PDB file of C-alpha atoms and ligand atoms in Angstrom:
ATOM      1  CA  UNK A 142       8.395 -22.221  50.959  1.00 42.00           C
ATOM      2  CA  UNK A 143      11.453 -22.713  49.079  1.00 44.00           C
ATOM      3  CA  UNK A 144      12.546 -23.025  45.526  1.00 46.00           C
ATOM      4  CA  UNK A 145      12.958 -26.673  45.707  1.00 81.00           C
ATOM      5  CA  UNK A 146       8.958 -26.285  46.556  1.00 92.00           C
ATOM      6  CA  UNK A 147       7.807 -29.829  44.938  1.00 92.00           C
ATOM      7  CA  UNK A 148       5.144 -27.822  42.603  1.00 94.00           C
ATOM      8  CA  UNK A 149       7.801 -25.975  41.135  1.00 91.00           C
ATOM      9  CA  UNK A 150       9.543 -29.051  39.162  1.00 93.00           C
ATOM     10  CA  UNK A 151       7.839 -29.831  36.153  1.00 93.00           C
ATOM     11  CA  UNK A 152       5.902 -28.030  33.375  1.00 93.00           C
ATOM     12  CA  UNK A 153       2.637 -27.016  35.312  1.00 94.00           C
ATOM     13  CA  UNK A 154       1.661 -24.639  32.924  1.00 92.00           C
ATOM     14  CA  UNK A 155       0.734 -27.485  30.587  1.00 93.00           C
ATOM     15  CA  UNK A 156      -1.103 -29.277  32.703  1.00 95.00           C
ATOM     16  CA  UNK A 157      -2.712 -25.865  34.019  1.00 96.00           C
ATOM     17  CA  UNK A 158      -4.376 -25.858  30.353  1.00 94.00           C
ATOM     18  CA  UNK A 159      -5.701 -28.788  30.817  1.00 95.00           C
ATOM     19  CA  UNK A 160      -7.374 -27.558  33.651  1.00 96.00           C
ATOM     20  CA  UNK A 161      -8.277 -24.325  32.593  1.00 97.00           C
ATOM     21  CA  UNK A 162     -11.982 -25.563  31.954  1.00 97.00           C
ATOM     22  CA  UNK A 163     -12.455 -25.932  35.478  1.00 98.00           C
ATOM     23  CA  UNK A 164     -11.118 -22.722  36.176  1.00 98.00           C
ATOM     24  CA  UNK A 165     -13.429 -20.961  34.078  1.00 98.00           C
ATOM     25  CA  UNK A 166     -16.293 -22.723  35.954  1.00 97.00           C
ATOM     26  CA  UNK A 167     -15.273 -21.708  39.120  1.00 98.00           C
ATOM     27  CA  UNK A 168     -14.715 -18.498  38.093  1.00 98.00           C
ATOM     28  CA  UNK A 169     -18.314 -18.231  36.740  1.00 97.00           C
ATOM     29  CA  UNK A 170     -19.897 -19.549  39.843  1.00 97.00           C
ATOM     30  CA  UNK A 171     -18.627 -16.830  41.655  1.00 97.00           C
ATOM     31  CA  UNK A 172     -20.131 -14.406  38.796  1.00 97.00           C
ATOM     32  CA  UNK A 173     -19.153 -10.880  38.186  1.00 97.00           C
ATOM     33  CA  UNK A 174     -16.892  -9.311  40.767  1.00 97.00           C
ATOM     34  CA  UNK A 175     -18.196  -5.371  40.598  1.00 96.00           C
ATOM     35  CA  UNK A 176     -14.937  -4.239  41.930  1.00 91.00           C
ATOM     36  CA  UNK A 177     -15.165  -6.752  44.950  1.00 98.00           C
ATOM     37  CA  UNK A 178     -11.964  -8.450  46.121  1.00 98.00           C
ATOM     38  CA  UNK A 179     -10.947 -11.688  45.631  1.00 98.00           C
ATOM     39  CA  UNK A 180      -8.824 -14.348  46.516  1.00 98.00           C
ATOM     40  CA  UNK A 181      -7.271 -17.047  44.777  1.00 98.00           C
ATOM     41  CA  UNK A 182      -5.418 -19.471  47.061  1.00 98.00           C
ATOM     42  CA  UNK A 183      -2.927 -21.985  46.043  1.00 98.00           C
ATOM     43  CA  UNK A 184      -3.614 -20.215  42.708  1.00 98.00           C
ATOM     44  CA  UNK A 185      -0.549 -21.998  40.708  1.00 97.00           C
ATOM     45  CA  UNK A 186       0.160 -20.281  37.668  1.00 97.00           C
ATOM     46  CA  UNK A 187      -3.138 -17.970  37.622  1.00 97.00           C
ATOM     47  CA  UNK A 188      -5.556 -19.682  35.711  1.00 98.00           C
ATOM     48  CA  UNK A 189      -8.667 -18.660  38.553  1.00 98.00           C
ATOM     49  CA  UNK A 190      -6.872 -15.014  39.163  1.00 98.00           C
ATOM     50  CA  UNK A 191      -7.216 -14.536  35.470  1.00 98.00           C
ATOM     51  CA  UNK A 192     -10.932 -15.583  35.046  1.00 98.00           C
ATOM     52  CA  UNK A 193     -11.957 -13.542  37.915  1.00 98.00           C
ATOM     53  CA  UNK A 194     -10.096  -9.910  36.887  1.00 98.00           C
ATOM     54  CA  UNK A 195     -11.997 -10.801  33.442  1.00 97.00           C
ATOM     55  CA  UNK A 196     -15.293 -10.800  35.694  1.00 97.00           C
ATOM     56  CA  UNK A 197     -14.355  -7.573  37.122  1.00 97.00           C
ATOM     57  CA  UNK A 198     -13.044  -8.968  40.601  1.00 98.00           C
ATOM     58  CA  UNK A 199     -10.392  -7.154  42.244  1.00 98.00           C
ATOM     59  CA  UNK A 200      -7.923 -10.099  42.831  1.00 98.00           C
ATOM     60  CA  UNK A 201      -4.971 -10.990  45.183  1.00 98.00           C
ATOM     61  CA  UNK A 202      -3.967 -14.551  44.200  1.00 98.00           C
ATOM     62  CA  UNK A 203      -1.435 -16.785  46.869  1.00 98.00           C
ATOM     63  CA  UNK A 204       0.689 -19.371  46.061  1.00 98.00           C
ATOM     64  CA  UNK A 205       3.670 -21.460  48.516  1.00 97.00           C
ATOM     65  CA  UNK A 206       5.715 -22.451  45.223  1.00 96.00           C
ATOM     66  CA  UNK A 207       7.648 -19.857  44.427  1.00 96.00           C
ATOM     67  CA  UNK A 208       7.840 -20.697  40.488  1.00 95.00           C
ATOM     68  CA  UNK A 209       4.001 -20.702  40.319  1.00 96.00           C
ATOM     69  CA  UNK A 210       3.675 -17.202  41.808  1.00 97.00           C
ATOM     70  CA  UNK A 211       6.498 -15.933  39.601  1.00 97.00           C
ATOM     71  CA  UNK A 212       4.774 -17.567  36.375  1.00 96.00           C
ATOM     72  CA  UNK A 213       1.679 -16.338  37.374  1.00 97.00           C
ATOM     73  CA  UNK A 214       2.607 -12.700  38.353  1.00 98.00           C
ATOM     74  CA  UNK A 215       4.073 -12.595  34.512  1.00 98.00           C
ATOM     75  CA  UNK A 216       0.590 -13.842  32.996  1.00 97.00           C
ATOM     76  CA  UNK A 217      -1.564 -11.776  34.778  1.00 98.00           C
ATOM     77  CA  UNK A 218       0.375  -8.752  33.804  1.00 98.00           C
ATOM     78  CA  UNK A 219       0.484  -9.843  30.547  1.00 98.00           C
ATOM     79  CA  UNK A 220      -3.092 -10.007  30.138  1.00 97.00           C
ATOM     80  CA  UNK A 221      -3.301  -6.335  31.571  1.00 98.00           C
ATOM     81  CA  UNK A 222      -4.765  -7.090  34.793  1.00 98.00           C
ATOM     82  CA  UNK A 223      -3.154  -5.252  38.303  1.00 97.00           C
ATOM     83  CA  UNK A 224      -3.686  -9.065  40.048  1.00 98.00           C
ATOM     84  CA  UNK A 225      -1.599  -8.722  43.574  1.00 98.00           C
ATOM     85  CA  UNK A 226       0.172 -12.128  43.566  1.00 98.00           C
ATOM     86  CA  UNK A 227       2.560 -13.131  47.226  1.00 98.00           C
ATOM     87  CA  UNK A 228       4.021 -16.873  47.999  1.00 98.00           C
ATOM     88  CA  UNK A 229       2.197 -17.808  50.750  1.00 98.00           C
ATOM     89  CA  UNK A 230       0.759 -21.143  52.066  1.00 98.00           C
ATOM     90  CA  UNK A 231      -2.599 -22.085  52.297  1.00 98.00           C
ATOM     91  CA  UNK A 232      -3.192 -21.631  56.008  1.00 98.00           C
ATOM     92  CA  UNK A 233      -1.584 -18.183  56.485  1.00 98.00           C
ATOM     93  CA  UNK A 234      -2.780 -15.598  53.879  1.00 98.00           C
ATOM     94  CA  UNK A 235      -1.358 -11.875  53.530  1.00 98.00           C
ATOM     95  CA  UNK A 236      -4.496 -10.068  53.562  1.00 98.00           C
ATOM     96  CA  UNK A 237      -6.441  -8.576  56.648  1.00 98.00           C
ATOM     97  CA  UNK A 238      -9.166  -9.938  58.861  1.00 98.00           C
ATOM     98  CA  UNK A 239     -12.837  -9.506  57.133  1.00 97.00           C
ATOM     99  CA  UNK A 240     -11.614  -7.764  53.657  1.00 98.00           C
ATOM    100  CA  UNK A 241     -12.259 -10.155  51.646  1.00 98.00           C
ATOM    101  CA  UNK A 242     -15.547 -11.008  49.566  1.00 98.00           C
ATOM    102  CA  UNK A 243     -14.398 -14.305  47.917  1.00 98.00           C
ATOM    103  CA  UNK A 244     -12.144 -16.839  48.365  1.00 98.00           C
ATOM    104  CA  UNK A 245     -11.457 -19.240  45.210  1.00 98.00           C
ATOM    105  CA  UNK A 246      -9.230 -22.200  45.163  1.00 98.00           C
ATOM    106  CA  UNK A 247      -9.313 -24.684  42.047  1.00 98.00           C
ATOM    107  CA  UNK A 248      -7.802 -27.715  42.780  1.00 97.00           C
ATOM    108  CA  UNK A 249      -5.615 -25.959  45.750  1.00 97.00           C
ATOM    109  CA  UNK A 250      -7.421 -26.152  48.845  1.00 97.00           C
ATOM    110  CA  UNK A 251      -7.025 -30.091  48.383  1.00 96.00           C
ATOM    111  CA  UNK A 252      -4.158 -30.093  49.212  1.00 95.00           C
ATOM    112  CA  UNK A 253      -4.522 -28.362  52.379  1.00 96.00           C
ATOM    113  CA  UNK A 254      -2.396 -30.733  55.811  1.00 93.00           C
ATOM    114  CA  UNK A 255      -4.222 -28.786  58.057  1.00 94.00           C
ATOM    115  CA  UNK A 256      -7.753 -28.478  57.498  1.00 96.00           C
ATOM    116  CA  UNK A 257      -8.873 -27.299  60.298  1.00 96.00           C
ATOM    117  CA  UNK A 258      -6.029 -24.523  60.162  1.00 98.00           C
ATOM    118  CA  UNK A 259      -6.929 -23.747  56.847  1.00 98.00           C
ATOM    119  CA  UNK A 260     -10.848 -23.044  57.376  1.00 97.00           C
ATOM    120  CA  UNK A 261      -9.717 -20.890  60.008  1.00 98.00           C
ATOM    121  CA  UNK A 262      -7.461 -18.828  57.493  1.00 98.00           C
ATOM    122  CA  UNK A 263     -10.637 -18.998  55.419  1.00 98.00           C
ATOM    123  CA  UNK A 264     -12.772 -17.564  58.122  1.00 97.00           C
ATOM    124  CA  UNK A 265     -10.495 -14.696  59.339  1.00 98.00           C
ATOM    125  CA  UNK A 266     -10.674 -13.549  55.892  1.00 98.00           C
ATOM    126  CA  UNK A 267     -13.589 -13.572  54.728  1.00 98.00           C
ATOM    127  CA  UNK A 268     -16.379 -10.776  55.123  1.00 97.00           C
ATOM    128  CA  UNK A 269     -19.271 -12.138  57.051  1.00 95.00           C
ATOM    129  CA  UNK A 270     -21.368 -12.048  53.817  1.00 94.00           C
ATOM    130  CA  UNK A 271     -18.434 -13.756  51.959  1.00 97.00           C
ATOM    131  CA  UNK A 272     -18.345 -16.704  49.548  1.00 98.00           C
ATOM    132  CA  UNK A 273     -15.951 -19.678  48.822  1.00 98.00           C
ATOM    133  CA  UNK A 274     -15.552 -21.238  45.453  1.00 98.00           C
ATOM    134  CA  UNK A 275     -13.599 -24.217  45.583  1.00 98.00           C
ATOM    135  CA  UNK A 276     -13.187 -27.328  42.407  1.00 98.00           C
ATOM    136  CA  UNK A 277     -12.088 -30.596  43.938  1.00 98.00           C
ATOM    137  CA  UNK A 278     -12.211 -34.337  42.068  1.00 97.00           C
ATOM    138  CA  UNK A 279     -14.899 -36.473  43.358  1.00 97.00           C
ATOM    139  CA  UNK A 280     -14.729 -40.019  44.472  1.00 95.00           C
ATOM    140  CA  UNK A 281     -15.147 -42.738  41.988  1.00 94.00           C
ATOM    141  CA  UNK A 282     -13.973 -40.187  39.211  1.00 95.00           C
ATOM    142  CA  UNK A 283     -10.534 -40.436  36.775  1.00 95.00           C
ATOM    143  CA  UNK A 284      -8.354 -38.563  38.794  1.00 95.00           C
ATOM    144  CA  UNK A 285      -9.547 -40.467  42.198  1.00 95.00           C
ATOM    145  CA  UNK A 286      -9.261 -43.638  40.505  1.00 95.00           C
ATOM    146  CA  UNK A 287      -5.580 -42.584  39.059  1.00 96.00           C
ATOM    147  CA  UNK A 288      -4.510 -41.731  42.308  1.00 94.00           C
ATOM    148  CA  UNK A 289      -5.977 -45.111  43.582  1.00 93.00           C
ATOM    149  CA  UNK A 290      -3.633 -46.917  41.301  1.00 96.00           C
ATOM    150  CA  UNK A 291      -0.842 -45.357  42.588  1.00 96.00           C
ATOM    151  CA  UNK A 292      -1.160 -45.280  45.762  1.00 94.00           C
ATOM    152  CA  UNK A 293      -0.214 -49.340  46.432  1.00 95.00           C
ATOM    153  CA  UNK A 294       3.710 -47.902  45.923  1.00 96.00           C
ATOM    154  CA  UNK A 295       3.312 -44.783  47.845  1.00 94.00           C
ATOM    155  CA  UNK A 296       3.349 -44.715  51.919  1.00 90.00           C
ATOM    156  CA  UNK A 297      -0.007 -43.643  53.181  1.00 80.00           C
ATOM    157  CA  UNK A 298      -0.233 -40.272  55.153  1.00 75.00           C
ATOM    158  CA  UNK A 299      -1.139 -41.086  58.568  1.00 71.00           C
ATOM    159  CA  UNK A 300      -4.102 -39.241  59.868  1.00 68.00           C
ATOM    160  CA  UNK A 301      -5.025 -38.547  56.271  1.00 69.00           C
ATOM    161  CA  UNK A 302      -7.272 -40.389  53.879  1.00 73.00           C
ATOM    162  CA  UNK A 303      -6.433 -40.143  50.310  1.00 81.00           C
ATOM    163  CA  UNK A 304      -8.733 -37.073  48.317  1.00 90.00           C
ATOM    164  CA  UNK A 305     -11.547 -36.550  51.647  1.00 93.00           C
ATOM    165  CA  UNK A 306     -11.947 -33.039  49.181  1.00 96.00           C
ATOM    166  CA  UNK A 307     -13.828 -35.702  46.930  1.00 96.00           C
ATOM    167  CA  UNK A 308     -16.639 -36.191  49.034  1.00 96.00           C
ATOM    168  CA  UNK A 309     -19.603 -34.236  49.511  1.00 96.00           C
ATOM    169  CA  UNK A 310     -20.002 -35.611  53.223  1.00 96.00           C
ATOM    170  CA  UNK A 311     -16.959 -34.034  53.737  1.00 96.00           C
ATOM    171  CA  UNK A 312     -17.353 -31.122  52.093  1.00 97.00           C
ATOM    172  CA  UNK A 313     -20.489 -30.526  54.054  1.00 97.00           C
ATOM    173  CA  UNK A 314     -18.846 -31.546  57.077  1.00 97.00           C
ATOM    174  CA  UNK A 315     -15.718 -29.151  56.717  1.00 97.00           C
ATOM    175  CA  UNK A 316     -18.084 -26.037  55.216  1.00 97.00           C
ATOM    176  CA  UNK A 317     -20.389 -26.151  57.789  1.00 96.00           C
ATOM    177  CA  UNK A 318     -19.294 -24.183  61.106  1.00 94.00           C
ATOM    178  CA  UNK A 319     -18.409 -21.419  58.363  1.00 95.00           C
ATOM    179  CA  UNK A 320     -20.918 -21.738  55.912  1.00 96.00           C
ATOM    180  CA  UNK A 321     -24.892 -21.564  55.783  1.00 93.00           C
ATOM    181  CA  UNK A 322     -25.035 -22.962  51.980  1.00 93.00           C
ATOM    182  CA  UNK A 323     -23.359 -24.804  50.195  1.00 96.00           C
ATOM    183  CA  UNK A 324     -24.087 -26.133  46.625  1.00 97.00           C
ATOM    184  CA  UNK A 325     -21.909 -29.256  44.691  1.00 98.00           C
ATOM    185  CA  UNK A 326     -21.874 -29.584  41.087  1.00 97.00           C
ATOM    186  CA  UNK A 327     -20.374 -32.622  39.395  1.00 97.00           C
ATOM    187  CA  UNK A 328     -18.782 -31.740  36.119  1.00 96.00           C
ATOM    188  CA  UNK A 329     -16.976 -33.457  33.206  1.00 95.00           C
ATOM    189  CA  UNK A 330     -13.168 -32.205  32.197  1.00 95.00           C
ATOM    190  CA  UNK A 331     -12.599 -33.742  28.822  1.00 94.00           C
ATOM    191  CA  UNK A 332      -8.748 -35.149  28.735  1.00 95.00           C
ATOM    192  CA  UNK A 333      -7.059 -36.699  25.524  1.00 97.00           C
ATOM    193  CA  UNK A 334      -3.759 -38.678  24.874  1.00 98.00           C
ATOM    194  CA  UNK A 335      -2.707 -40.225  21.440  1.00 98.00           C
ATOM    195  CA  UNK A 336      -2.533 -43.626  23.483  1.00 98.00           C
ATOM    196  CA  UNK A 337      -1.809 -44.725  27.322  1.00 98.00           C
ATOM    197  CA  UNK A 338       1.757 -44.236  26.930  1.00 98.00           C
ATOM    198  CA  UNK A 339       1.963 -41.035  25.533  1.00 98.00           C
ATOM    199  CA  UNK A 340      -0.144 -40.231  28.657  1.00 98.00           C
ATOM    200  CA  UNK A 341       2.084 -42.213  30.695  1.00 98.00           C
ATOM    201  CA  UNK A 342       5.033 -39.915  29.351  1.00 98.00           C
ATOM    202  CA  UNK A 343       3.476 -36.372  29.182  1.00 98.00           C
ATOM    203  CA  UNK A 344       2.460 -37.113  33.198  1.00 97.00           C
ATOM    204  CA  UNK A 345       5.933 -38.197  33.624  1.00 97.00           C
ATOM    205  CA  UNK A 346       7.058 -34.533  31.773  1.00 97.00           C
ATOM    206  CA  UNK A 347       4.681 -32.322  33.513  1.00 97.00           C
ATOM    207  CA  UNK A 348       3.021 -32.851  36.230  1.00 97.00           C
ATOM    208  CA  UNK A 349       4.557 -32.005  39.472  1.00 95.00           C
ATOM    209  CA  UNK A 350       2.088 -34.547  41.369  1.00 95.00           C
ATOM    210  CA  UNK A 351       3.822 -37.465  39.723  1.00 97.00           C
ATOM    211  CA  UNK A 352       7.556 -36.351  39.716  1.00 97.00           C
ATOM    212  CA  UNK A 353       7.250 -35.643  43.347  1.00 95.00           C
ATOM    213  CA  UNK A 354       5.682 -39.403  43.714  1.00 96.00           C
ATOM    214  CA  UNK A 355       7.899 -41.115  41.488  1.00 97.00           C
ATOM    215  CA  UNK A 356      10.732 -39.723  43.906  1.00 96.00           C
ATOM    216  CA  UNK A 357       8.903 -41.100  47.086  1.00 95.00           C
ATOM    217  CA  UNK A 358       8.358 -44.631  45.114  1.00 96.00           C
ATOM    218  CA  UNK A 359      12.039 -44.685  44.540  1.00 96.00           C
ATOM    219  CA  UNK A 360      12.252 -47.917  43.269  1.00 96.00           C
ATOM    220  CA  UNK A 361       8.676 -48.897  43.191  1.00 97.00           C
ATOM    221  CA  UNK A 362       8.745 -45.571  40.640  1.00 97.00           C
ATOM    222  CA  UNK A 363       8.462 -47.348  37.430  1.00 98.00           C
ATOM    223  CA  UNK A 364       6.117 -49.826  38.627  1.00 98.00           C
ATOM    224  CA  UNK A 365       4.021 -47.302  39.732  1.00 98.00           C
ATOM    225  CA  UNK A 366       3.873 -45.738  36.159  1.00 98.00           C
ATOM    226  CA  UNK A 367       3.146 -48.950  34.685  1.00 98.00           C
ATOM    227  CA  UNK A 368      -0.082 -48.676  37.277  1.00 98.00           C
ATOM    228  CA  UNK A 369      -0.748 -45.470  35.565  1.00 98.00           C
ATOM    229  CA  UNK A 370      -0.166 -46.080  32.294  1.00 98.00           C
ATOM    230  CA  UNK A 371      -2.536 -49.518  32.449  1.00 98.00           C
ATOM    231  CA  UNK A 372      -4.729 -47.096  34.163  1.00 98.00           C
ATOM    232  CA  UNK A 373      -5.174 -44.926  31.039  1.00 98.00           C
ATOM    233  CA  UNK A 374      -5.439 -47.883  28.821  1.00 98.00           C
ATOM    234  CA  UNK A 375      -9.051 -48.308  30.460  1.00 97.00           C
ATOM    235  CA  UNK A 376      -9.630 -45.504  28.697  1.00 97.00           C
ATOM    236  CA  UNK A 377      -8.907 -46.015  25.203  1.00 98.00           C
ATOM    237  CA  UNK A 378     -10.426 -46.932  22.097  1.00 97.00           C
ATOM    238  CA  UNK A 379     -10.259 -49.107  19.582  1.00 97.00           C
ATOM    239  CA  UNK A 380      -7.296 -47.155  17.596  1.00 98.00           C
ATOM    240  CA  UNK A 381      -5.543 -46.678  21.465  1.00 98.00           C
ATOM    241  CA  UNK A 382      -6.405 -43.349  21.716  1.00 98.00           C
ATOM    242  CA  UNK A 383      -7.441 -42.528  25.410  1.00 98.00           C
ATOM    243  CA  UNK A 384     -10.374 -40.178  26.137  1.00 97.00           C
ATOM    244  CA  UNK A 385     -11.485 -39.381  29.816  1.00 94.00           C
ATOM    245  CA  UNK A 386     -14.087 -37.506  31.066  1.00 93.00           C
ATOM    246  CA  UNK A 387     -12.688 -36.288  34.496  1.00 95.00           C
ATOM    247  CA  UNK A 388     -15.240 -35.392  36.685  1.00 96.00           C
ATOM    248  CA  UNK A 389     -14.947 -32.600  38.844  1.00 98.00           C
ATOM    249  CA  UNK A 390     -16.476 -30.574  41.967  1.00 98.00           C
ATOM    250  CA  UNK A 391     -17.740 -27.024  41.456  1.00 98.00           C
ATOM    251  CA  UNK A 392     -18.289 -25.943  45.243  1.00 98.00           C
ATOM    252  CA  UNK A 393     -19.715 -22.662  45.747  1.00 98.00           C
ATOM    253  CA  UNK A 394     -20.587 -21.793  49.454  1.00 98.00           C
ATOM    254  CA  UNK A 395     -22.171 -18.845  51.044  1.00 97.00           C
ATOM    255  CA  UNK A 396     -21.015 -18.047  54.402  1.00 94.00           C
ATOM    256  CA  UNK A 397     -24.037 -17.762  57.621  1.00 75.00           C
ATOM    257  CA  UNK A 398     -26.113 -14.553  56.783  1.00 66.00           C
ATOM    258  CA  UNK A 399     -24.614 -14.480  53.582  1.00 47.00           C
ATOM    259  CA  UNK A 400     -27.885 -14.849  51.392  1.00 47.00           C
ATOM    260  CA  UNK A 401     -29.652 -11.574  53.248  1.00 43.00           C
ATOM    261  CA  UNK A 402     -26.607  -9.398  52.665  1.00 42.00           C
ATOM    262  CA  UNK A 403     -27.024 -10.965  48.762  1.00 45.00           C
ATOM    263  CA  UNK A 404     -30.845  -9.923  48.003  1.00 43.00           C
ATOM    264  CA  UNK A 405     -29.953  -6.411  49.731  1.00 37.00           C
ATOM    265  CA  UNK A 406     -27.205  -5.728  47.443  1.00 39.00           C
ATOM    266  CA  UNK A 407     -27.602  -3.811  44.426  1.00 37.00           C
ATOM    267  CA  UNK A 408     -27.273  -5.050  41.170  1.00 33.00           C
TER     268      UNK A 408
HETATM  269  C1  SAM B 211      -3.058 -28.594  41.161  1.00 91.85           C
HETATM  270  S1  SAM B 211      -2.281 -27.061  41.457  1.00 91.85           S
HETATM  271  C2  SAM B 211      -3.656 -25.944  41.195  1.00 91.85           C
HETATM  272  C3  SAM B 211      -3.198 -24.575  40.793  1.00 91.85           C
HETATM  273  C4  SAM B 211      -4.280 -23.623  40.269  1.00 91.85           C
HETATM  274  N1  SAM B 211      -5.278 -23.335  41.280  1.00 91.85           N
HETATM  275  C5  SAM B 211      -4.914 -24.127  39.002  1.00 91.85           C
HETATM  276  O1  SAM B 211      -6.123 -24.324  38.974  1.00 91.85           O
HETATM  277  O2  SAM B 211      -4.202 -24.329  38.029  1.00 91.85           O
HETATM  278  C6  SAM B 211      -2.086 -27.041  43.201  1.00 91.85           C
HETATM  279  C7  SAM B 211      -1.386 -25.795  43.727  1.00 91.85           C
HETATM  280  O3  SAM B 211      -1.441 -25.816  45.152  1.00 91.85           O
HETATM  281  C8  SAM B 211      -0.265 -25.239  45.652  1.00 91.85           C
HETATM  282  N2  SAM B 211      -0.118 -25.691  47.043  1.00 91.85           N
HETATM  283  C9  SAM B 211      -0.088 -26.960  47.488  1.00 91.85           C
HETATM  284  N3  SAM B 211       0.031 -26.979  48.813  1.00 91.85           N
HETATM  285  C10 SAM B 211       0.078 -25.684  49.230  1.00 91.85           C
HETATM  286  C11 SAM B 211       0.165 -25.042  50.505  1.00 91.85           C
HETATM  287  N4  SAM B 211       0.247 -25.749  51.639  1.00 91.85           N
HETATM  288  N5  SAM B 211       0.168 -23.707  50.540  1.00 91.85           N
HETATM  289  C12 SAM B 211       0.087 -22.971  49.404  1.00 91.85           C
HETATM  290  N6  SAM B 211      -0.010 -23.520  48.177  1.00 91.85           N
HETATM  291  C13 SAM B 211      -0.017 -24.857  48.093  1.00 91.85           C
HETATM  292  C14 SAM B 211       0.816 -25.732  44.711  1.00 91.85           C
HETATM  293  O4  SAM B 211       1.998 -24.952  44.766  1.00 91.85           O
HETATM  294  C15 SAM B 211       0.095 -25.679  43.364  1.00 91.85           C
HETATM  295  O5  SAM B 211       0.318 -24.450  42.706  1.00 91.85           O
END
């Protein structure tokens, strides 16, 4: 991918700290690495990578915005961990058949325009006692209902329904032919703005998601905004303040014979 990669415009650090919860939680479903390799697709600016070097994983962490795996290289490195980081997209990873242990993705496999191509990346990778930890936003929750509201100015994707990551017939659906187990846990992300339109504007400042879909709107852009910003103001309080509890999907899947190899390893 290039460097006019859609991801990198924006400030997705700062909205990579808001996220950083969920990060954490994927991070500790996959539980302490023992030197086993991991990695962290679409891994934007590191947030997973990080977690899981602090758990002892060995970690090689893929991005396809070139920004992200530049920012992410430098945090990593900062922190003191040897994290391999390469641009790459989702579907074609750097890394050789059957060395992997775990593959982690927080709010990156999502995005994914191939599916099936990208479970097959998934596959190739993975050892045949490996796991997947994935975070996705369920249907019916903030982020699904944001995207909802803006999706009346946006052209639909053909073939494509908006967020299928969100739900857990999918998920089952789409895990399956790879994995034997797979649990879903519905969490809460707690997001604050000083009111709707200070919401409104930080999105507007940020998030790569919305600059990249106020530049398909084109002229619908504003009016799309105003869809997000009355959005928000669901959320808010008496004073205007707007507090959301965005729930999210913890997905942690074992792949077929994966729980044997498990109860034979040693702790
Ligand atoms: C919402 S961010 C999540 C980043 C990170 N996992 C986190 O939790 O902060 C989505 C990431 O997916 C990456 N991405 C989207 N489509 C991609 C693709 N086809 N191949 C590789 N990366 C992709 C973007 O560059 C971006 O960094």
């Amino acid at each position: 991918m290039s460097q006019s990669n859609p991801w990198d415009q924006g400030d997705y650090a700062a909205l990579a700290g808001k996220l950083q919860p969920a990060a954490a939680a994927l991070a500790a479903a996959a539980g302490p690495g023992r030197s086993r390799r991991a990695l962290d697709i679409a891994a934007g600016t590191g947030s997973v990578a990080l977690c899981l070097a602090e758990r002892g994983w060995q970690v090689t962490a893929t991005d396809g915005a070139e920004q992200m795996v530049a920012r992410g290289q430098a945090g990593t490195a900062a922190a003191g961990h040897d994290v391999e980081w390469a641009v790459a997209d989702l579907a074609d990873q750097p890394v050789d058949a059957g060395s992997i242990d775990l593959v982690a993705s927080s709010f990156g496999m999502i995005f994914a325009p191939d599916v099936p191509a990208l479970m097959a990346e998934v596959a190739r990778v993975l050892r045949s006692d490996g796991e997947l930890v994935l975070t996705a936003w369920p249907e019916g929750g903030y982020i699904d209902g944001m995207a909802r509201a803006m999706a009346p100015f946006l052209p639909p994707v053909e073939g494509r329904p908006n967020n299928p990551w969100g739900s857990a017939a999918f998920l089952r659906e789409t895990l399956a032919p790879v994995f034997a187990e797979v649990d879903i846990v519905e969490v809460s992300l707690p997001w604050a703005f000083p009111s709707a339109a200070r919401g409104r504007a930080w999105l507007e400042r940020v998030s790569p998601a919305h600059i990249a879909a106020k530049a398909v709107a084109g002229e619908q852009a504003e009016a799309m905004m105003d869809a997000v910003e009355e959005f928000l103001a669901r959320y808010a309080d008496a004073t205007g303040r707007v507090y959301v509890d965005a729930a999210y999907l913890v997905v942690h899947a074992r792949r077929r014979g994966g729980s044997e190899a498990e109860a034979a390893a040693p702790l």
